[in-house]
GROMACS .gro file of N, CA and C in nm:
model
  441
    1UNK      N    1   0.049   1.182   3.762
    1UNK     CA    2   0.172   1.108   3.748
    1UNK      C    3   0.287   1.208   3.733
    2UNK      N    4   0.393   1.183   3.792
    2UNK     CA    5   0.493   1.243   3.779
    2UNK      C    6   0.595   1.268   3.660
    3UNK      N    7   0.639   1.354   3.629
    3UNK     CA    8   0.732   1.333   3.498
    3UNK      C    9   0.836   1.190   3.477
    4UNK      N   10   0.879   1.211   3.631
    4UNK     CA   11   0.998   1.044   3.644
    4UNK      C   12   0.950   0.945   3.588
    5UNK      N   13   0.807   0.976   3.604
    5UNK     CA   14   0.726   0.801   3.593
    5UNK      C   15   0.709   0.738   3.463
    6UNK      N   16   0.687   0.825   3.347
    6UNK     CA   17   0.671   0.777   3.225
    6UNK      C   18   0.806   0.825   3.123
    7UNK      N   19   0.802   0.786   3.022
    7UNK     CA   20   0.961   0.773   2.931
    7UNK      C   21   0.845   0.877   2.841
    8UNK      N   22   0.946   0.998   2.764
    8UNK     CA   23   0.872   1.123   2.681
    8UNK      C   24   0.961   1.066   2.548
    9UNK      N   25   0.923   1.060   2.405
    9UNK     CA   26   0.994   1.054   2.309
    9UNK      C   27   0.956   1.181   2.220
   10UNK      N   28   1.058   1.271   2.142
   10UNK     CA   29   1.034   1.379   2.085
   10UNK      C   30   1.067   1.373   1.962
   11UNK      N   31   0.954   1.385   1.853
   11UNK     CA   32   0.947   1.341   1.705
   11UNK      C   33   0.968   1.487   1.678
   12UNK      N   34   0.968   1.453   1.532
   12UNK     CA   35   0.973   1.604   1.421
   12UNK      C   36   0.941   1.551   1.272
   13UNK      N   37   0.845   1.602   1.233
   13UNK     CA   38   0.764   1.549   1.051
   13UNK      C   39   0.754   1.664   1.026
   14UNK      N   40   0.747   1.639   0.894
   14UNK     CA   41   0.715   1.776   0.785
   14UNK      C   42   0.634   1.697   0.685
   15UNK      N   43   0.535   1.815   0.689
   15UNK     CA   44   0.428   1.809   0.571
   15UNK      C   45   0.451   1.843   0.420
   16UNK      N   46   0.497   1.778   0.319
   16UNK     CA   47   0.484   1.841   0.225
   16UNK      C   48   0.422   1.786   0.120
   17UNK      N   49   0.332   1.898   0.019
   17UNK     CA   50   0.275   1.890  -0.038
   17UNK      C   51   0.283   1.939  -0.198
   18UNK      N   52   0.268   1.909  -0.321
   18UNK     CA   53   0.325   1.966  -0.415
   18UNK      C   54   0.221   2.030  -0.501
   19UNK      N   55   0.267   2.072  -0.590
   19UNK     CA   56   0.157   2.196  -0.648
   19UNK      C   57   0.095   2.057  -0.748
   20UNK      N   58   0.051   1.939  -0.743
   20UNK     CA   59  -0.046   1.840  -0.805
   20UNK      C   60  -0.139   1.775  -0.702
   21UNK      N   61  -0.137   1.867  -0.541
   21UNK     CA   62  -0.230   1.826  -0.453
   21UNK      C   63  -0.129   1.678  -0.397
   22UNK      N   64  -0.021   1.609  -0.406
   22UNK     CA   65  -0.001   1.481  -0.363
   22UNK      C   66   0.074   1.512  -0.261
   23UNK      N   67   0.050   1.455  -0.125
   23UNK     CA   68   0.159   1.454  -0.011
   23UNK      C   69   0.257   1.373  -0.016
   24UNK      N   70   0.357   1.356   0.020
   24UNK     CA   71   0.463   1.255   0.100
   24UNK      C   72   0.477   1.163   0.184
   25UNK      N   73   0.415   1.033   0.125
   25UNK     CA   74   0.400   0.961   0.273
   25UNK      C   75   0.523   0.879   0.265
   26UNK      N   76   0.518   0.784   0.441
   26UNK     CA   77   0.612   0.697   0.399
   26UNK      C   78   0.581   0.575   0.465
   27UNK      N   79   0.595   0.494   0.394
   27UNK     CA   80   0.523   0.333   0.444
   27UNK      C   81   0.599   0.278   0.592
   28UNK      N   82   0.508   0.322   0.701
   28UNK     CA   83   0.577   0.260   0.845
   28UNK      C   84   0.543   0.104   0.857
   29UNK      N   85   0.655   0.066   0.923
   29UNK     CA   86   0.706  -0.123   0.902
   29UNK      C   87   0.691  -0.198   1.055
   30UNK      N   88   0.677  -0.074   1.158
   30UNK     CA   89   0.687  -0.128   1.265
   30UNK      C   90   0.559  -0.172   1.308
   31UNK      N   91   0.482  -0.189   1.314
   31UNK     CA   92   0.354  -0.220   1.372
   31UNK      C   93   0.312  -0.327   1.350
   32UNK      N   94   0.188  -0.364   1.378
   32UNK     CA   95   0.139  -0.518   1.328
   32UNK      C   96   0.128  -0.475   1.217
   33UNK      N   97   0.031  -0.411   1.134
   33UNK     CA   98   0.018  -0.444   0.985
   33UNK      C   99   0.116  -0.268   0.904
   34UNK      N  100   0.179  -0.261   0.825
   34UNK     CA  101   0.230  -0.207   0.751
   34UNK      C  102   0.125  -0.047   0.749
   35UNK      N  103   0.142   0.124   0.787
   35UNK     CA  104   0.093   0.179   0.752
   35UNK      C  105   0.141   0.281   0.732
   36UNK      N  106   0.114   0.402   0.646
   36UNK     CA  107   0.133   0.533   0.610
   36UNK      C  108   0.155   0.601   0.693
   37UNK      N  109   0.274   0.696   0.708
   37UNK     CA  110   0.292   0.808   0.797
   37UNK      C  111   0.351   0.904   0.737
   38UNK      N  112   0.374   0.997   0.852
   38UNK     CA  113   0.444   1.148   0.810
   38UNK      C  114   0.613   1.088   0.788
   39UNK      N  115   0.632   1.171   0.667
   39UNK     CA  116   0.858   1.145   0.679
   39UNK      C  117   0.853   1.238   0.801
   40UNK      N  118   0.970   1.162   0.915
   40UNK     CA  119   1.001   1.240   0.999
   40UNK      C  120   1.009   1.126   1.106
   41UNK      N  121   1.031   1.142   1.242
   41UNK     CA  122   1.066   1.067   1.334
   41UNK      C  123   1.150   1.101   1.475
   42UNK      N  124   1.199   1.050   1.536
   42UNK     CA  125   1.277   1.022   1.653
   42UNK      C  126   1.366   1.136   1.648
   43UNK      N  127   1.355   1.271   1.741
   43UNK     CA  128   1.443   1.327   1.768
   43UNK      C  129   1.590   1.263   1.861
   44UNK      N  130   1.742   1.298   1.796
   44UNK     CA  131   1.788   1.218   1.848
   44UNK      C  132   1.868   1.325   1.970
   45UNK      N  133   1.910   1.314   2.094
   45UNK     CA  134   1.966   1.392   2.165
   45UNK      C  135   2.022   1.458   2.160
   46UNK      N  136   2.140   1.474   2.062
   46UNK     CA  137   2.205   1.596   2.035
   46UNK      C  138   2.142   1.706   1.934
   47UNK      N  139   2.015   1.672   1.870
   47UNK     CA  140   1.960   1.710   1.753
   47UNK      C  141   1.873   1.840   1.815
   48UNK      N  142   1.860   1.938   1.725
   48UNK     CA  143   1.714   1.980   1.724
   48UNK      C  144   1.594   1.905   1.660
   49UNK      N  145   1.473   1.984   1.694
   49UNK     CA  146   1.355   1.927   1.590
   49UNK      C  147   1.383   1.903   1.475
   50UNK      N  148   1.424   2.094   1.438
   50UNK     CA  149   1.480   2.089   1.309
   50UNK      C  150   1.534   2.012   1.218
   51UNK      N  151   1.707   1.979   1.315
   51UNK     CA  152   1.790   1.882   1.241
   51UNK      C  153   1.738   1.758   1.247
   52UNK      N  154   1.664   1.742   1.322
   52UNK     CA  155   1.591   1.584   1.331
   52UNK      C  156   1.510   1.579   1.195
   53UNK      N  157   1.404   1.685   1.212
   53UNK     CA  158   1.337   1.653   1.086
   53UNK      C  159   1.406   1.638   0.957
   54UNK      N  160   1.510   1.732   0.958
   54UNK     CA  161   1.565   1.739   0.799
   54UNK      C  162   1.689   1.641   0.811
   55UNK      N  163   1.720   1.498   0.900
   55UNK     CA  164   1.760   1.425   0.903
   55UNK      C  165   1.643   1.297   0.848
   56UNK      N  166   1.555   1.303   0.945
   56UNK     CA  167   1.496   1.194   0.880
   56UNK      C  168   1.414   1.174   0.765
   57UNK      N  169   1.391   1.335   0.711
   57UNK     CA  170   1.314   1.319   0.579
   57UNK      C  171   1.453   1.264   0.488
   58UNK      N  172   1.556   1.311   0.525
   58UNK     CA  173   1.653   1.231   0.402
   58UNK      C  174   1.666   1.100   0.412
   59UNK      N  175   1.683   1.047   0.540
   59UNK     CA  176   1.680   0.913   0.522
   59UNK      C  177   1.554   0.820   0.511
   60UNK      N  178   1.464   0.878   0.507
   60UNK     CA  179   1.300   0.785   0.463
   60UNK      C  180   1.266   0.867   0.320
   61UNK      N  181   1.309   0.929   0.292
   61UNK     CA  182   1.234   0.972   0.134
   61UNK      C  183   1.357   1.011   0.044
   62UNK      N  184   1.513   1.031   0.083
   62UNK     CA  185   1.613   1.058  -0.034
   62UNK      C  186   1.613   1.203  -0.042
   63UNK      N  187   1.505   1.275  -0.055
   63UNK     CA  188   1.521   1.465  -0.053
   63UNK      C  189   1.581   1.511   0.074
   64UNK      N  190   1.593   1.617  -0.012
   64UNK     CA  191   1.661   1.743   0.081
   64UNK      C  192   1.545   1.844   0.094
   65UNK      N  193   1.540   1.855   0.232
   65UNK     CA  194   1.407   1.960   0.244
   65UNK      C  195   1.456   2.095   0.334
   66UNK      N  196   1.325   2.234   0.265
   66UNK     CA  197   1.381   2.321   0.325
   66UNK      C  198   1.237   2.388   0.472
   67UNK      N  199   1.268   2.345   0.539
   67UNK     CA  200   1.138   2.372   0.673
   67UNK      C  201   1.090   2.504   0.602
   68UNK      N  202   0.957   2.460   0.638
   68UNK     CA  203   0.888   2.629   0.650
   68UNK      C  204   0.867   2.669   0.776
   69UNK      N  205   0.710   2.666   0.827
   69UNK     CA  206   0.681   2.723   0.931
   69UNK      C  207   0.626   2.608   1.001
   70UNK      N  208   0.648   2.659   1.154
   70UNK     CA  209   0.600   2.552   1.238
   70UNK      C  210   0.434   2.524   1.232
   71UNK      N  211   0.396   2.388   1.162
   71UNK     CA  212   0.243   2.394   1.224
   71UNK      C  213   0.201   2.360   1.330
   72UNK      N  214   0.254   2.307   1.429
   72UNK     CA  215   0.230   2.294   1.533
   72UNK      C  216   0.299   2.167   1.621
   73UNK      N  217   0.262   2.173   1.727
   73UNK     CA  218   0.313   2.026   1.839
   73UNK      C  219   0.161   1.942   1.873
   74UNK      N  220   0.164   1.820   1.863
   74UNK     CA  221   0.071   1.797   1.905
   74UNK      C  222   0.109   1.673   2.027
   75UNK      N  223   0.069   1.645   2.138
   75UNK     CA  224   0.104   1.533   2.223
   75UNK      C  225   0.027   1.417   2.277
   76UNK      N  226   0.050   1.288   2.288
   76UNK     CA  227  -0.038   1.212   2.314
   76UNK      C  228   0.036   1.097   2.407
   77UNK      N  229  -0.061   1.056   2.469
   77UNK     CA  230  -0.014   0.898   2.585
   77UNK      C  231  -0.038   0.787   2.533
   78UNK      N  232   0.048   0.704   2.533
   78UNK     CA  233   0.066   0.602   2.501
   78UNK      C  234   0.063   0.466   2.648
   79UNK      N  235  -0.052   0.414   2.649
   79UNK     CA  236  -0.042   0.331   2.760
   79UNK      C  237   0.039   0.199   2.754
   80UNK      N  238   0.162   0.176   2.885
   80UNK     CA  239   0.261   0.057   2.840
   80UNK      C  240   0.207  -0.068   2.761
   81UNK      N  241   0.114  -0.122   2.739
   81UNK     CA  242   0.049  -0.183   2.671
   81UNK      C  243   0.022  -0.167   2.542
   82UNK      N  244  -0.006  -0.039   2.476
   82UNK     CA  245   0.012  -0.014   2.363
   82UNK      C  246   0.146   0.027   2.293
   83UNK      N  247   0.242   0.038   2.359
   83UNK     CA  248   0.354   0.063   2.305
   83UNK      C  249   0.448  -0.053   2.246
   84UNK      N  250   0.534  -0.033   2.178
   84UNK     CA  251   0.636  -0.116   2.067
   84UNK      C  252   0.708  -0.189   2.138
   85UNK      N  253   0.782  -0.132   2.163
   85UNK     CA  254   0.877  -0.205   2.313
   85UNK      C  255   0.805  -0.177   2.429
   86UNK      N  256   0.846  -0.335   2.450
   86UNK     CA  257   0.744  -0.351   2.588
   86UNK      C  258   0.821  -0.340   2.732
   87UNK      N  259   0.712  -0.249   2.795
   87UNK     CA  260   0.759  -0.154   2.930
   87UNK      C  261   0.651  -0.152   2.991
   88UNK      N  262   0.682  -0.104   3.173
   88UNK     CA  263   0.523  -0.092   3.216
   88UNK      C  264   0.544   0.021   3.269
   89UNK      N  265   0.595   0.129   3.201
   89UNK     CA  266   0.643   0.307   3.173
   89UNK      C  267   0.537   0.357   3.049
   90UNK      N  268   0.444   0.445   3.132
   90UNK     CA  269   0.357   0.513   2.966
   90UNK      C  270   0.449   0.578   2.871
   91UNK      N  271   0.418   0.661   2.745
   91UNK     CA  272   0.458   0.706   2.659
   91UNK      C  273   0.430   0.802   2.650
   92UNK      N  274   0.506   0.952   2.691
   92UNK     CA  275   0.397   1.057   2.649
   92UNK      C  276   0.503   1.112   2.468
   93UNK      N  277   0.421   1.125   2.382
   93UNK     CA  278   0.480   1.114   2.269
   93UNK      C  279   0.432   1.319   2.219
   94UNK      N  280   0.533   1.380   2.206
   94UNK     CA  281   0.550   1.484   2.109
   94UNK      C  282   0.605   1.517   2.011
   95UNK      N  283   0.506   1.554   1.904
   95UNK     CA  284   0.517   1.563   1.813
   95UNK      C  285   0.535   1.715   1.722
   96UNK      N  286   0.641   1.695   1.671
   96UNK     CA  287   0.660   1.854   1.600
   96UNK      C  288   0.649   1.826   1.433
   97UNK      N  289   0.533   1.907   1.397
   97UNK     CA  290   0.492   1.946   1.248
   97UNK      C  291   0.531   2.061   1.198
   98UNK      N  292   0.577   2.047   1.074
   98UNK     CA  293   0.641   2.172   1.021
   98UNK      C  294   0.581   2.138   0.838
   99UNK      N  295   0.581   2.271   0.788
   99UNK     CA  296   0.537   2.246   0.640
   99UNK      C  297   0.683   2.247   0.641
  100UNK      N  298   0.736   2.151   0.446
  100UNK     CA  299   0.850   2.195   0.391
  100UNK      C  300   0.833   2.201   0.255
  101UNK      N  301   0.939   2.188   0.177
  101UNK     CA  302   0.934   2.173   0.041
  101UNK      C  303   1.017   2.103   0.018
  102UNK      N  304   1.045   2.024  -0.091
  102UNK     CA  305   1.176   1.973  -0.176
  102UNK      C  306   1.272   2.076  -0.215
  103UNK      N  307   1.389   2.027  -0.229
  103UNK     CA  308   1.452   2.122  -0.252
  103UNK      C  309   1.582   2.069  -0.354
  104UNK      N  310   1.621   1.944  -0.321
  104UNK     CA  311   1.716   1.854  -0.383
  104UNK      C  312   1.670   1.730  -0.345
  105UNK      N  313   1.767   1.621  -0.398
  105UNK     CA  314   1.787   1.491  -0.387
  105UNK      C  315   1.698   1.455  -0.498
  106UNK      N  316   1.640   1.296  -0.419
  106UNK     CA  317   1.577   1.220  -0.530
  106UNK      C  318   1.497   1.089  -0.489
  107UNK      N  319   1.373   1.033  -0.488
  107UNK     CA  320   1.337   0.997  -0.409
  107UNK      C  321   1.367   0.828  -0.411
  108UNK      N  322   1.361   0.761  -0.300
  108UNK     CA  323   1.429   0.630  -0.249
  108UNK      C  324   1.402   0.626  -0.162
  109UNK      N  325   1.380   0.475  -0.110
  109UNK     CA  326   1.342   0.410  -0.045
  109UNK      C  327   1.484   0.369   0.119
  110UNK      N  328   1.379   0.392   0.229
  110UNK     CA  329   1.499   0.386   0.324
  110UNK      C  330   1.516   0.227   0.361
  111UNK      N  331   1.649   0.197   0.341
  111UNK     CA  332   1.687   0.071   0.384
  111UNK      C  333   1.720   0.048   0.552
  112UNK      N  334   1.688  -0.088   0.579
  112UNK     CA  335   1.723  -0.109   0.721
  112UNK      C  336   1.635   0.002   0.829
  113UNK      N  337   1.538   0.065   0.798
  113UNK     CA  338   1.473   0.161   0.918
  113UNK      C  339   1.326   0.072   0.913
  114UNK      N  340   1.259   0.236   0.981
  114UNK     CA  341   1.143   0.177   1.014
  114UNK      C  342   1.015   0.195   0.926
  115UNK      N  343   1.087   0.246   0.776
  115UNK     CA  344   0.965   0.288   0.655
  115UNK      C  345   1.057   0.208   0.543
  116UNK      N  346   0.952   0.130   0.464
  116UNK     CA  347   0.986   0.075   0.380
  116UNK      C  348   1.009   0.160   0.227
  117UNK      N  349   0.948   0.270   0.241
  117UNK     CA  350   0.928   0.303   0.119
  117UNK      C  351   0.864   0.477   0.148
  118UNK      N  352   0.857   0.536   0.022
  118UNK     CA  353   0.797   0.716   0.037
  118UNK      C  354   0.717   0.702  -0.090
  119UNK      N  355   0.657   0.745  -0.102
  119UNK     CA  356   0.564   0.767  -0.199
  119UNK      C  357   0.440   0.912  -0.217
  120UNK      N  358   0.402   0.955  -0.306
  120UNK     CA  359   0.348   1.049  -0.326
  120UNK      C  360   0.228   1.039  -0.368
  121UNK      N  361   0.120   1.089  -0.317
  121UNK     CA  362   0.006   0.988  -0.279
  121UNK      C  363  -0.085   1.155  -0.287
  122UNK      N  364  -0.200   1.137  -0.363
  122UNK     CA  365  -0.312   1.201  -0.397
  122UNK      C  366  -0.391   1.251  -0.267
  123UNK      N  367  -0.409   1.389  -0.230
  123UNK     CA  368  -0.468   1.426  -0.068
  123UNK      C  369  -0.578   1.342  -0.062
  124UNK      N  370  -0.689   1.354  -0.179
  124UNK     CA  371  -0.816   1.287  -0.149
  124UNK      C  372  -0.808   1.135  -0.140
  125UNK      N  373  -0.692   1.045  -0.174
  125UNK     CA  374  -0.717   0.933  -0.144
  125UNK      C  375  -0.613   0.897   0.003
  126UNK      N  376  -0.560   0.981   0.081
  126UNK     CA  377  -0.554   0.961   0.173
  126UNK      C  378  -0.641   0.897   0.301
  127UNK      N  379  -0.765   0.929   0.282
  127UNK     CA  380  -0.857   0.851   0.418
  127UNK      C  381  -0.912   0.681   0.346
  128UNK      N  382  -0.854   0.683   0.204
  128UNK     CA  383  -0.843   0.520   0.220
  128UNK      C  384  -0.758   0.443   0.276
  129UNK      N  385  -0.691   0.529   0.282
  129UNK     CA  386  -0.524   0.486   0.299
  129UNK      C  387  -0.527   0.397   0.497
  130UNK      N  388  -0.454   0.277   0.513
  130UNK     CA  389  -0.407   0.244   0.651
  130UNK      C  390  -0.308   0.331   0.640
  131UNK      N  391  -0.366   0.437   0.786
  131UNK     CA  392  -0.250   0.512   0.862
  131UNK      C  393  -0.252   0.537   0.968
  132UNK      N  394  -0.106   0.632   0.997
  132UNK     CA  395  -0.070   0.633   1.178
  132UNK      C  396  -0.179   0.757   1.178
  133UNK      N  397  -0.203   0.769   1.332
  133UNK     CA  398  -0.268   0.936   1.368
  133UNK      C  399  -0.197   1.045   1.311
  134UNK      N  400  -0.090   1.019   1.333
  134UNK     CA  401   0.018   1.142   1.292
  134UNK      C  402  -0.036   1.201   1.112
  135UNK      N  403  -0.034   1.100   1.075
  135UNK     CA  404  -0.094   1.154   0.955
  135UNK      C  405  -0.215   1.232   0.938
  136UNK      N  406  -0.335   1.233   1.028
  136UNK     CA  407  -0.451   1.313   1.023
  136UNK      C  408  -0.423   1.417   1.068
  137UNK      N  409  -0.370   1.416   1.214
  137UNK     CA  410  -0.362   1.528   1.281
  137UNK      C  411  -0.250   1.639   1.186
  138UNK      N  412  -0.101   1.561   1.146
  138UNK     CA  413  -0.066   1.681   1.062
  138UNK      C  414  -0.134   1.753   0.942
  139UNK      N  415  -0.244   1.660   0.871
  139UNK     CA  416  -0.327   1.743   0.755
  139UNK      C  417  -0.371   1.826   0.750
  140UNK      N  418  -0.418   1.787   0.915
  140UNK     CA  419  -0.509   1.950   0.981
  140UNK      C  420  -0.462   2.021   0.989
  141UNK      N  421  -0.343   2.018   1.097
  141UNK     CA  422  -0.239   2.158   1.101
  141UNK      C  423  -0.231   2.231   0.981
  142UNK      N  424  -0.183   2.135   0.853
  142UNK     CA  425  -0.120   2.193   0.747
  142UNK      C  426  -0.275   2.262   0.693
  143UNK      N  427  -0.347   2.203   0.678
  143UNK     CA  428  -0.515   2.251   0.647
  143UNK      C  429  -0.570   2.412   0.705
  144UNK      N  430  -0.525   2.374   0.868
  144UNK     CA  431  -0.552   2.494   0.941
  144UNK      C  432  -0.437   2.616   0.919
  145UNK      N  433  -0.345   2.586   0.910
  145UNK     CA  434  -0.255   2.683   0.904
  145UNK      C  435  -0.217   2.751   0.726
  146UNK      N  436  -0.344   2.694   0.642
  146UNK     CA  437  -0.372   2.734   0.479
  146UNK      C  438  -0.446   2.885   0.508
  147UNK      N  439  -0.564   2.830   0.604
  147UNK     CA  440  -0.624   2.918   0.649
  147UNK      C  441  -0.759   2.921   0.548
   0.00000   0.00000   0.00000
């Protein structure tokens, strides 16, 4: 398939984790049932990753974060059928992971988007947890790139 043929959307999340083992999640609203994801989201066109990421961690979790290092991109297809808005254009979806830290703010809940809420949530009870992929695959990164 040609590039013309399918619509590309370019995310940016950050992993962070605090010295009590708990990550950062944030309750995603769009789907059929309510689930856990990475803070982070929708690169917007004039943005970098960067500023994307450290845009949308403020507006889904209230902090101010400072990027670390890149853990990686990861990419996946989305067939028009499985996608949100409905199109008969696939999805090829990339994704940019980065560790960060807190740095300021305070945490709150984003109004009017697409996460209801952030919360700080224990690593090991993460695989009880309903969540997006994005959430496994960044653990790993952040996992793999501990070393």
């Amino acid at each position: 398939m040609e590039f013309y043929e399918y619509d590309t959307r370019l995310a940016a999340y950050a992993v962070i984790v605090d010295d009590r083992e708990r990550i950062l999640l944030a309750l995603w609203n769009e789907g059929d049932e309510p689930a856990w994801t990475m803070p982070g989201g929708g690169v917007e066109l004039e943005e970098t990753p960067e500023e994307g990421a450290l845009r949308e961690l403020k507006e889904e979790t209230g902090y101010d974060v400072r990027l670390g290092r890149l853990l990686g991109v990861h990419a996946h297809v989305i067939a028009p059928e499985g996608r949100i808005l409905r199109t008969e254009r696939p999805l090829r979806s990339l994704r940019v992971v980065y560790e960060a830290e807190v740095t300021g703010g305070e945490l709150t809940f984003e109004v009017d988007g697409t996460t209801d809420e952030a919360r700080w949530i224990p690593l090991d009870e993460v695989p009880d947890l309903p969540r997006s992929s994005i959430v496994d695959t960044a653990i790993a990164m952040w996992l793999g790139a501990r070393g």
